[in-house]
Amino acid sequence: MQTQLADFIRDTADGQVADDILRKCVHCGFCTATCPTYQLLGDELDGPRGRIYLIKQVLEGHEPSEKTRLHLDRCLTCRSCESTCPSGVQYGRLLDIGRHVVEQKVPRQGADRVVRWALREFVPRAGLFGAAMKAGRLVRGMLPEVLKDKVPLARPSGPWPRPRHARRMLALAGCVQPAMAPSINAAAARVLDTLGISLHEAPGGGCCGAVRHHLNDHAGGKADMKRNIDAWWPAVERGEVEAIVMTASGCGAQIKDYGHILRDDPLYADKARRISELTKDVSEIVVAEIDTLAGRLRARGGQPTPLAWHAPCTLQHGLKLRGGVERLLAAAGFELTPVRDAHLCCGSAGTYSLLQPALSHTLRDSKLAALGEGGATLIASANIGCITHLQAGTTTPVRHWIELIDARLNGFPI
Ligand code: SF4
Ligand code: SF4
């Protein structure tokens, strides 16, 4: 596609990235067929090709309106369109740039502005979020549905193994996961311990930066990223850790992008690139040890359980990791049921479920129907947002897959 970017952006770093991406798009429209919001709304401007066109117009100098912003707001950033695109268009990066520009040109007003500010300031602060989660659990029965959905019941996390192996890896603590489901990182630590790897969380780490970045607070998102880099760098520099392990695929996709996002930062560019290289989804680590794991699991036995697997968009479209978790779950004796439209988003998408609740709930209902069609008695996923969102709409237990492997290995109830 030919472009003529306007003066305000043409010679900037973002302008060059956007120009490269726009030129790759041949406007074929293949991506619209796999876009959840296009499927729901049937409007070209609520699909990837239309949104690319809107962003191109804005970057070429056309004034955006609130309607432009709405079409971009409705995008889930699920990146299903990237998986479908035959031309390798990095839609997610283009959307980040487009949204940031539109946000500045069409400032938000009233409740929309306040809610987004509150999300940016509250969600990434793990201490504040944890205190609110504790308070929310005390009054859970009295909360409105939209908030009750975000307050899962507490589950015990179990012991964290003491460090004892020569192989060591860091884990991201994150922002919402420690309060919502501390059992996930603890389960990962126990599974990796069984495989001869000690996992630990570095003090000072926190939100991966995705919350603020995707709410168009790029400076705030970068500050979160730099804080994590500072927390991890001493262990990385001393060569003490061989990987930085993600148990939330949403965080993994973000940290894999640190190298790109901080590429022009004179102090952090090299460190960010190294951190991105070291970042691995926990499934990549465990799949590499699948023979050892399968042997341990066989020794434990266990009943086959029909299970529906929901691959988060950040895992399948963002990190492009497909098939690994399914192999691990099968090795652990779970019978994976067929799931229709597995490429489609569940509607969680970070803060999307709060900002676009109607679309989000419609997508969740469709996803839960698809997950239930094969008779599964259990649902597994790989991202805290998807797990919490899906669990709020069903009585079928929804768990992180690493918790299920841990339960089978260590004889815990699911
Ligand atoms: S993003 Fe890719 S699939 Fe979509 S219109 Fe452009 S080239 Fe075609
Ligand atoms: S990221 Fe998802 S919702 Fe957004 S345009 Fe692409 S497929 Fe559609």
Coordinates of C-alpha atoms in Angstrom, one line a residue, residues 79-347:
R79 CA -3.7 -10.3 16.7
S80 CA -5.7 -13.1 15.1
C81 CA -5.4 -11.0 12.0
E82 CA -1.6 -11.3 12.2
S83 CA -1.8 -15.1 12.2
T84 CA -4.0 -14.9 9.1
C85 CA -2.2 -12.2 7.1
P86 CA -0.1 -13.7 4.2
S87 CA 2.0 -10.5 4.0
G88 CA 3.4 -10.5 7.5
V89 CA 1.7 -7.2 8.5
Q90 CA 2.5 -6.5 12.2
Y91 CA -0.9 -5.1 13.0
G92 CA -0.4 -5.0 16.7
R93 CA 2.5 -2.6 16.5
L94 CA 0.6 -0.4 14.0
L95 CA -2.4 -0.3 16.3
D96 CA -0.2 0.8 19.2
I97 CA 1.1 3.7 17.1
G98 CA -2.4 4.6 15.7
R99 CA -4.1 4.5 19.1
H100 CA -1.4 6.7 20.7
V101 CA -1.8 9.4 18.0
V102 CA -5.6 9.3 18.1
E103 CA -5.6 9.5 21.9
Q104 CA -3.6 12.7 21.7
K105 CA -5.7 14.2 18.9
V106 CA -9.1 13.2 20.3
P107 CA -8.7 13.5 24.1
R108 CA -11.2 11.5 26.2
Q109 CA -13.7 13.2 28.4
G110 CA -15.8 12.5 31.5
A111 CA -16.2 8.9 32.8
D112 CA -14.2 7.3 30.0
R113 CA -11.2 9.4 30.9
V114 CA -11.6 8.8 34.7
V115 CA -12.0 5.0 34.3
R116 CA -8.9 4.7 32.1
W117 CA -6.9 6.8 34.4
A118 CA -8.0 4.6 37.4
L119 CA -7.1 1.4 35.5
R120 CA -3.6 2.8 34.6
E121 CA -2.9 3.9 38.1
F122 CA -4.5 1.0 40.1
V123 CA -4.0 -2.3 38.2
P124 CA -0.2 -2.2 37.7
R125 CA 0.4 -1.5 41.4
A126 CA 0.6 -5.0 42.9
G127 CA 0.4 -3.9 46.5
L128 CA -2.6 -1.8 46.0
F129 CA -4.3 -4.3 43.8
G130 CA -3.6 -7.1 46.3
A131 CA -5.1 -5.1 49.2
A132 CA -8.2 -4.3 47.0
M133 CA -8.5 -8.0 46.1
K134 CA -8.5 -9.0 49.8
A135 CA -11.2 -6.4 50.6
G136 CA -13.2 -7.4 47.5
R137 CA -13.2 -11.1 48.6
L138 CA -14.7 -10.0 52.0
V139 CA -17.6 -8.3 50.3
R140 CA -17.7 -10.4 47.1
G141 CA -21.4 -11.3 47.5
M142 CA -22.4 -7.6 47.6
L143 CA -20.4 -6.5 44.5
P144 CA -22.0 -5.7 41.2
E145 CA -21.6 -8.5 38.6
V146 CA -19.0 -6.6 36.5
L147 CA -16.7 -6.4 39.6
K148 CA -17.6 -9.8 41.1
D149 CA -16.3 -11.3 37.8
K150 CA -12.9 -9.8 38.7
V151 CA -12.7 -11.2 42.2
P152 CA -12.0 -14.9 42.0
L153 CA -12.3 -17.0 45.2
A154 CA -8.9 -17.6 46.9
R155 CA -7.2 -20.9 46.4
P156 CA -4.2 -22.1 48.4
S157 CA -0.9 -21.8 46.6
G158 CA 1.0 -24.5 48.4
P159 CA 4.7 -24.5 49.2
W160 CA 7.4 -22.9 47.0
P161 CA 10.4 -25.2 46.8
R162 CA 13.7 -23.9 48.2
P163 CA 16.4 -23.2 45.6
R164 CA 18.5 -26.3 45.3
H165 CA 19.4 -26.8 41.6
A166 CA 22.3 -25.5 39.5
R167 CA 19.8 -24.6 36.8
R168 CA 18.1 -21.4 37.8
M169 CA 15.4 -19.2 36.2
L170 CA 13.6 -16.0 37.2
A171 CA 9.9 -15.7 37.3
L172 CA 7.9 -12.5 36.7
A173 CA 5.8 -11.7 39.7
G174 CA 3.4 -9.6 37.7
C175 CA 0.7 -7.3 39.0
V176 CA -2.7 -8.9 39.2
Q177 CA -1.7 -12.6 39.2
P178 CA -0.1 -12.7 42.7
A179 CA -3.4 -11.5 44.2
M180 CA -5.8 -13.4 42.0
A181 CA -4.0 -16.7 41.7
P182 CA -0.7 -17.0 43.5
S183 CA -1.1 -20.8 43.0
I184 CA 0.1 -20.4 39.4
N185 CA 3.7 -19.3 39.9
A186 CA 4.0 -21.7 42.9
A187 CA 2.8 -24.6 40.7
A188 CA 5.3 -23.6 38.0
A189 CA 8.1 -23.5 40.7
R190 CA 7.1 -27.0 41.8
V191 CA 6.9 -28.5 38.3
L192 CA 10.3 -26.9 37.3
D193 CA 11.8 -28.2 40.6
T194 CA 10.8 -31.7 39.6
L195 CA 12.6 -31.1 36.3
G196 CA 15.8 -30.0 38.1
I197 CA 15.3 -26.2 37.7
S198 CA 14.9 -23.7 40.6
L199 CA 12.6 -20.8 40.0
H200 CA 12.6 -17.6 41.9
E201 CA 10.9 -14.1 41.7
A202 CA 13.4 -11.2 41.8
P203 CA 12.4 -8.5 44.4
G204 CA 11.4 -5.3 42.7
G205 CA 9.7 -6.8 39.7
G206 CA 6.1 -6.1 39.0
C207 CA 3.7 -5.3 36.1
C208 CA 5.2 -6.1 32.7
G209 CA 4.0 -2.8 31.4
A210 CA 1.2 -4.1 29.2
V211 CA -1.6 -2.5 31.2
R212 CA -0.3 1.1 30.8
H213 CA 1.1 0.5 27.3
H214 CA -2.2 -0.7 25.9
L215 CA -4.1 2.1 27.7
N216 CA -1.9 4.5 25.6
D217 CA 0.3 5.5 28.5
H218 CA 3.5 4.7 26.7
A219 CA 5.7 6.6 29.1
G220 CA 4.2 4.8 32.1
G221 CA 4.5 1.4 30.4
K222 CA 8.1 2.1 29.7
A223 CA 8.7 3.0 33.3
D224 CA 7.2 -0.4 34.3
M225 CA 9.5 -2.2 31.8
K226 CA 12.6 -0.4 33.0
R227 CA 11.8 -1.3 36.6
N228 CA 11.6 -5.0 35.7
I229 CA 14.8 -4.8 33.7
D230 CA 16.5 -3.2 36.8
A231 CA 15.1 -5.9 39.0
W232 CA 16.4 -8.7 36.8
W233 CA 19.6 -7.3 35.4
P234 CA 22.0 -8.1 38.3
A235 CA 21.1 -11.9 38.0
V236 CA 21.2 -11.8 34.2
E237 CA 24.5 -9.9 34.2
R238 CA 26.1 -12.4 36.5
G239 CA 24.9 -15.2 34.3
E240 CA 23.0 -16.8 37.2
V241 CA 19.8 -17.4 35.3
E242 CA 19.2 -19.1 32.0
A243 CA 15.7 -17.8 31.3
I244 CA 13.0 -15.4 32.6
V245 CA 9.9 -17.5 32.8
M246 CA 6.4 -16.3 32.1
T247 CA 3.3 -18.0 33.5
A248 CA 1.0 -15.4 31.9
S249 CA 1.2 -15.4 28.1
G250 CA 0.0 -11.8 28.0
C251 CA 3.0 -10.7 30.0
G252 CA 5.3 -12.9 27.9
A253 CA 4.2 -11.3 24.7
Q254 CA 4.8 -7.9 26.2
I255 CA 8.3 -8.7 27.5
K256 CA 9.2 -10.3 24.2
D257 CA 8.6 -6.8 22.8
Y258 CA 10.8 -4.9 25.3
G259 CA 13.7 -5.0 22.8
H260 CA 11.5 -3.3 20.2
I261 CA 9.8 -0.8 22.5
L262 CA 13.0 0.4 24.1
R263 CA 15.1 0.1 21.0
D264 CA 16.0 3.8 21.0
D265 CA 16.6 4.2 24.7
P266 CA 20.3 4.9 25.1
L267 CA 20.5 3.3 28.6
Y268 CA 18.1 0.4 28.2
A269 CA 18.1 -0.7 24.5
D270 CA 20.8 -3.4 24.9
K271 CA 19.5 -4.7 28.2
A272 CA 15.9 -4.8 26.9
R273 CA 17.0 -6.8 23.9
R274 CA 18.8 -9.3 26.1
I275 CA 15.8 -9.5 28.5
S276 CA 13.5 -10.3 25.5
E277 CA 15.9 -13.0 24.3
L278 CA 15.9 -14.6 27.7
T279 CA 12.1 -14.5 28.1
K280 CA 10.3 -17.8 27.7
D281 CA 6.8 -19.0 28.2
V282 CA 6.8 -21.7 30.9
S283 CA 5.4 -24.2 28.3
E284 CA 8.7 -23.8 26.3
I285 CA 10.7 -24.8 29.3
V286 CA 8.5 -27.8 30.2
V287 CA 8.1 -29.0 26.6
A288 CA 11.9 -29.2 26.4
E289 CA 11.8 -31.6 29.3
I290 CA 8.7 -33.6 28.2
D291 CA 10.3 -37.0 28.3
T292 CA 11.4 -36.6 31.9
L293 CA 8.0 -35.1 32.8
A294 CA 6.1 -37.9 31.1
G295 CA 8.1 -40.5 33.0
R296 CA 7.2 -38.9 36.3
L297 CA 3.6 -38.5 35.4
R298 CA 3.3 -42.2 34.3
A299 CA 4.7 -43.2 37.7
R300 CA 1.9 -41.2 39.4
G301 CA -1.0 -42.7 37.4
G302 CA -4.4 -40.9 37.5
Q303 CA -7.7 -41.0 35.8
P304 CA -8.2 -39.6 32.2
T305 CA -10.2 -36.4 32.4
P306 CA -11.9 -34.7 29.4
L307 CA -10.4 -31.2 29.2
A308 CA -11.0 -28.3 26.8
W309 CA -7.9 -26.2 26.1
H310 CA -8.3 -22.4 25.4
A311 CA -5.1 -21.0 23.9
P312 CA -4.9 -17.3 24.8
C313 CA -4.4 -15.0 21.9
T314 CA -1.2 -13.8 23.4
L315 CA 0.1 -17.4 23.3
Q316 CA -1.1 -18.5 19.9
H317 CA -1.1 -15.2 17.9
G318 CA 1.3 -13.1 20.0
L319 CA 4.1 -15.6 20.9
K320 CA 3.1 -17.9 18.1
L321 CA 3.3 -20.9 20.4
R322 CA 1.0 -23.7 19.3
G323 CA 0.7 -27.3 20.2
G324 CA 3.1 -27.5 23.1
V325 CA 0.7 -27.2 26.0
E326 CA -1.6 -29.7 24.3
R327 CA 1.2 -32.2 24.2
L328 CA 2.0 -31.7 27.9
L329 CA -1.7 -32.0 28.9
A330 CA -2.0 -35.2 26.9
A331 CA 1.2 -36.6 28.6
A332 CA -0.4 -35.8 31.9
G333 CA -3.4 -38.0 31.0
F334 CA -6.0 -35.3 30.1
E335 CA -8.2 -36.1 27.1
L336 CA -8.3 -32.9 25.0
T337 CA -11.8 -32.4 23.6
P338 CA -12.3 -30.7 20.1
V339 CA -12.8 -26.9 20.4
R340 CA -14.5 -25.1 17.5
D341 CA -13.0 -21.7 16.4
A342 CA -10.0 -22.1 18.7
H343 CA -8.4 -19.1 17.1
L344 CA -11.0 -16.7 18.4
C345 CA -10.5 -14.5 21.5
C346 CA -12.5 -15.2 24.7
G347 CA -13.1 -11.4 25.2

